[in-house]
Amino acid sequence: MRASYRVKRGACGQGSRWRTLEIPSREVWNQDPDALVSHGLVWFTDGSKTLEGTGAGVRGVRPRVELSFPLGKHASVFQAEVFAISACVSENLKRGYSNQHIQICTDSQAALHALKSPRITSQVVLECTNSLAALGQKNKVRLVWVPGHSGVAGNEEADVLARKGSSDTLTGPEPAIGLPYSYPLGSIDNWTREKCQEDWSRGIGLRQARLLIKGPGAAATRSLVNLNRASISIITGLLTGHGRLNKHLSTIGLSP
């Protein structure tokens, strides 16, 4: 069962009135992107996961700041997106801003909705929410969705920084920010598939079946379960050699 975390007072519900969340349409961004972030302090954040690893990037437009964070190989894209927002908030707290309009733009709607939700099931979301609460005590914070890879300069620059983080080496032990909920499930699934494939390849007998069936496959399974019972019976017989063919019928004594 997934754990739920307690949020500090003022981080959600009535205490979140200092914080607004906006998801403008792509058309609005395309018409005049500067109008959406025309005043105050403007930041863009992004997360990235590649074959090399996971990273987070923060690009400050006002003030001009560039931050890149390697997050190791186990962090998910969602964790990276939320961590990027959290790192941006930490940078604002470190600068000691007061009575400022602070706008943080991200292309992750999943991260925005998680930060606004009254129920939190992720440690990284909890930490980010509490940091936002601290920043919002003396400032007005606005979280804004920006369409990804749509030519918005700040977002593109944050993406470059996030990719840099994903290729940089993590200093310290893994996992950097905890394991995502999907990680152990995926690991178990991969182990099960590998073990099944190993047992199938080393099996004794079933010569024809092992020759024609290379191993478990989700696509083949989906195709088979959508067939009727008669069709499945015929295909199974052909693949295993146990169908109504003369050789098999002769083997079991039903055909001369």
Coordinates of C-alpha atoms in Angstrom, one line a residue:
M1 CA 0.0 0.0 0.0
R2 CA 1.3 3.5 -0.9
A3 CA 2.1 5.8 2.1
S4 CA 0.4 9.1 2.6
Y5 CA 2.3 12.0 4.1
R6 CA 1.3 14.8 6.4
V7 CA 1.8 18.3 5.0
K8 CA 2.8 21.2 7.2
R9 CA 0.0 23.5 8.1
G10 CA -0.6 26.1 5.4
A11 CA 0.8 23.9 2.6
C12 CA -2.6 23.0 1.2
G13 CA -6.3 23.7 1.6
Q14 CA -7.0 27.2 3.0
G15 CA -3.3 27.9 3.5
S16 CA -2.7 27.6 -0.3
R17 CA -4.4 30.9 -1.2
W18 CA -1.0 32.5 -1.5
R19 CA -0.3 30.1 -4.4
T20 CA -2.1 30.0 -7.7
L21 CA -1.8 27.3 -10.3
E22 CA -2.5 28.1 -14.0
I23 CA -2.6 25.9 -17.0
P24 CA -3.0 28.2 -20.1
S25 CA -3.8 26.6 -23.4
R26 CA -1.1 26.2 -26.1
E27 CA -2.9 28.8 -28.1
V28 CA -2.5 31.4 -25.4
W29 CA 1.3 30.6 -25.1
N30 CA 1.7 30.8 -28.9
Q31 CA -0.1 34.2 -29.1
D32 CA 2.0 36.1 -26.6
P33 CA 4.2 34.0 -24.3
D34 CA 5.8 37.1 -22.7
A35 CA 2.4 38.4 -21.5
L36 CA 1.9 35.3 -19.3
V37 CA 5.1 36.1 -17.4
S38 CA 5.4 39.8 -17.9
H39 CA 6.2 40.8 -14.3
G40 CA 8.0 39.7 -11.2
L41 CA 10.6 36.9 -10.9
V42 CA 10.3 34.3 -13.7
W43 CA 11.7 30.8 -13.5
F44 CA 11.5 27.7 -15.8
T45 CA 12.1 24.2 -14.5
D46 CA 12.3 20.8 -16.3
G47 CA 13.2 17.2 -15.7
S48 CA 14.8 14.7 -18.1
K49 CA 15.5 11.0 -18.2
T50 CA 17.8 9.4 -20.7
L51 CA 19.7 6.2 -21.0
E52 CA 22.6 7.8 -19.1
G53 CA 20.5 8.9 -16.1
T54 CA 18.0 11.4 -14.8
G55 CA 18.5 15.1 -14.3
A56 CA 16.7 18.4 -13.3
G57 CA 17.2 21.9 -14.7
V58 CA 16.3 25.4 -13.4
R59 CA 16.5 28.4 -15.7
G60 CA 16.0 31.8 -14.1
V61 CA 14.9 34.6 -16.6
R62 CA 14.6 37.2 -13.9
P63 CA 17.1 36.9 -12.2
R64 CA 19.4 35.2 -14.7
V65 CA 20.3 31.8 -13.2
E66 CA 21.2 28.4 -14.6
L67 CA 21.2 25.3 -12.4
S68 CA 21.6 21.7 -13.3
F69 CA 21.3 18.6 -11.1
P70 CA 22.2 15.0 -11.7
L71 CA 19.7 12.6 -10.0
G72 CA 21.2 9.2 -10.8
K73 CA 19.7 6.4 -12.7
H74 CA 16.7 5.4 -10.6
A75 CA 14.7 8.6 -10.4
S76 CA 11.6 8.9 -12.6
V77 CA 10.8 11.8 -14.9
F78 CA 8.0 12.8 -12.5
Q79 CA 10.4 12.9 -9.6
A80 CA 12.8 15.0 -11.6
E81 CA 10.1 17.4 -12.6
V82 CA 9.0 17.9 -9.0
F83 CA 12.6 18.1 -7.8
A84 CA 13.3 20.8 -10.3
I85 CA 10.5 22.9 -8.9
S86 CA 11.7 22.2 -5.4
A87 CA 15.3 23.3 -6.3
C88 CA 13.9 26.5 -7.8
V89 CA 12.0 27.2 -4.6
S90 CA 15.1 26.5 -2.6
E91 CA 17.1 29.0 -4.7
N92 CA 14.4 31.7 -4.1
L93 CA 14.5 30.9 -0.3
K94 CA 18.3 31.2 -0.3
R95 CA 18.1 34.6 -1.9
G96 CA 15.8 35.8 0.9
Y97 CA 13.1 37.3 -1.3
S98 CA 10.2 39.2 0.3
N99 CA 7.1 40.8 -1.1
Q100 CA 7.8 39.5 -4.6
H101 CA 5.7 38.0 -7.3
I102 CA 7.5 34.7 -8.1
Q103 CA 6.4 32.7 -11.2
I104 CA 7.6 29.2 -11.7
C105 CA 6.9 27.6 -15.1
T106 CA 7.0 23.9 -15.8
D107 CA 5.8 21.7 -18.7
S108 CA 4.7 18.9 -16.3
Q109 CA 0.9 19.0 -15.6
A110 CA 1.4 15.8 -13.4
A111 CA 3.8 17.7 -11.1
L112 CA 1.5 20.7 -10.9
H113 CA -1.6 18.6 -10.0
A114 CA 0.4 16.6 -7.5
L115 CA 1.5 19.8 -5.7
K116 CA -2.0 21.1 -5.6
S117 CA -3.6 17.8 -4.4
P118 CA -4.6 17.5 -0.7
R119 CA -3.3 13.9 -0.7
I120 CA 0.4 13.4 -1.0
T121 CA 2.0 9.9 -1.6
S122 CA 5.5 11.0 -2.6
Q123 CA 8.3 12.2 -0.4
V124 CA 9.7 14.5 -3.1
V125 CA 6.2 16.1 -3.5
L126 CA 5.9 16.5 0.3
E127 CA 9.3 18.3 0.5
C128 CA 8.4 20.5 -2.5
T129 CA 5.0 21.4 -1.1
N130 CA 6.5 22.4 2.3
S131 CA 9.2 24.5 0.6
L132 CA 6.5 26.3 -1.4
A133 CA 4.6 27.0 1.8
A134 CA 7.7 28.6 3.3
L135 CA 8.3 30.7 0.2
G136 CA 4.7 31.8 0.1
Q137 CA 4.8 33.2 3.6
K138 CA 6.5 36.4 2.4
N139 CA 5.8 36.2 -1.4
K140 CA 3.1 35.5 -3.9
V141 CA 4.0 32.3 -5.8
R142 CA 2.4 31.4 -9.1
L143 CA 2.9 28.0 -10.7
V144 CA 2.3 28.1 -14.5
W145 CA 2.1 25.3 -17.0
V146 CA 4.1 25.8 -20.2
P147 CA 3.8 23.6 -23.3
G148 CA 7.0 21.6 -23.7
H149 CA 9.1 21.7 -26.8
S150 CA 7.0 24.5 -28.3
G151 CA 9.7 27.1 -28.7
V152 CA 9.3 28.9 -25.4
A153 CA 12.8 30.1 -24.7
G154 CA 12.9 29.6 -21.0
N155 CA 11.4 26.1 -21.2
E156 CA 13.9 25.1 -23.9
E157 CA 16.8 26.3 -21.8
A158 CA 15.6 24.5 -18.8
D159 CA 15.3 21.3 -20.9
V160 CA 19.0 21.7 -21.9
L161 CA 20.0 22.1 -18.3
A162 CA 18.0 19.0 -17.3
R163 CA 19.6 16.9 -20.0
K164 CA 23.0 18.1 -18.9
G165 CA 22.1 16.9 -15.4
S166 CA 21.0 13.5 -16.7
S167 CA 24.4 13.0 -18.4
D168 CA 26.5 14.3 -15.4
T169 CA 27.7 11.8 -12.7
L170 CA 25.8 11.8 -9.5
T171 CA 28.0 12.5 -6.5
G172 CA 26.9 10.3 -3.7
P173 CA 25.0 7.0 -3.3
E174 CA 21.9 5.9 -5.2
P175 CA 19.0 6.5 -5.0
A176 CA 19.5 10.3 -5.0
I177 CA 15.9 11.2 -4.1
G178 CA 14.3 7.9 -3.2
L179 CA 12.8 5.2 -5.5
P180 CA 9.6 5.9 -7.4
Y181 CA 6.7 3.6 -6.6
S182 CA 7.0 2.1 -10.1
Y183 CA 10.6 1.0 -9.6
P184 CA 10.2 -2.1 -7.4
L185 CA 7.2 -3.2 -9.4
G186 CA 9.1 -2.8 -12.7
S187 CA 12.1 -4.7 -11.2
I188 CA 9.9 -7.6 -10.1
D189 CA 8.3 -7.7 -13.5
N190 CA 11.6 -7.7 -15.3
W191 CA 13.0 -10.4 -13.0
T192 CA 9.9 -12.6 -13.6
R193 CA 10.2 -12.2 -17.4
E194 CA 13.9 -13.0 -17.3
K195 CA 13.4 -16.1 -15.1
C196 CA 10.6 -17.3 -17.2
Q197 CA 12.7 -16.9 -20.4
E198 CA 15.6 -18.7 -18.8
D199 CA 13.4 -21.7 -17.6
W200 CA 11.7 -21.9 -21.0
S201 CA 15.1 -21.9 -22.9
R202 CA 16.6 -24.6 -20.7
G203 CA 13.5 -26.8 -20.5
I204 CA 13.6 -30.5 -21.4
G205 CA 11.3 -31.8 -24.2
L206 CA 8.7 -29.6 -25.9
R207 CA 11.0 -29.5 -29.0
Q208 CA 8.5 -28.1 -31.4
A209 CA 7.0 -25.6 -29.0
R210 CA 10.3 -24.2 -28.0
L211 CA 11.4 -24.0 -31.6
L212 CA 8.3 -21.9 -32.6
I213 CA 7.7 -20.0 -29.3
K214 CA 10.8 -18.0 -28.4
G215 CA 9.4 -16.8 -25.1
P216 CA 6.7 -14.8 -23.4
G217 CA 5.5 -11.8 -25.2
A218 CA 2.8 -9.3 -24.3
A219 CA 1.8 -8.5 -28.0
A220 CA 1.3 -12.2 -28.8
T221 CA -0.7 -12.7 -25.6
R222 CA -3.0 -9.9 -26.4
S223 CA -3.5 -11.2 -30.0
L224 CA -4.4 -14.7 -28.7
V225 CA -6.8 -13.7 -25.9
N226 CA -8.9 -11.8 -28.4
L227 CA -9.6 -15.0 -30.4
N228 CA -12.4 -17.4 -29.8
R229 CA -11.8 -20.8 -28.2
A230 CA -11.8 -22.8 -31.4
S231 CA -9.1 -20.6 -33.0
I232 CA -7.0 -20.7 -29.8
S233 CA -7.2 -24.5 -29.8
I234 CA -6.0 -24.7 -33.4
I235 CA -3.1 -22.3 -32.9
T236 CA -2.1 -24.1 -29.7
G237 CA -2.1 -27.4 -31.5
L238 CA 0.0 -26.2 -34.3
L239 CA 2.6 -24.5 -32.0
T240 CA 2.9 -27.5 -29.7
G241 CA 2.5 -30.3 -32.2
H242 CA -0.4 -31.6 -30.1
G243 CA -3.2 -30.8 -32.6
R244 CA -5.3 -33.0 -34.7
L245 CA -2.4 -33.9 -37.0
N246 CA -1.6 -37.5 -38.1
K247 CA 1.7 -37.7 -36.4
H248 CA 0.3 -36.7 -33.0
L249 CA -2.8 -38.8 -33.4
S250 CA -0.6 -41.7 -34.3
T251 CA 1.6 -41.1 -31.2
I252 CA -1.4 -41.2 -28.9
G253 CA -2.9 -44.2 -30.7
L254 CA -5.8 -42.6 -32.4
S255 CA -4.6 -42.9 -36.0
P256 CA -2.8 -45.7 -37.9

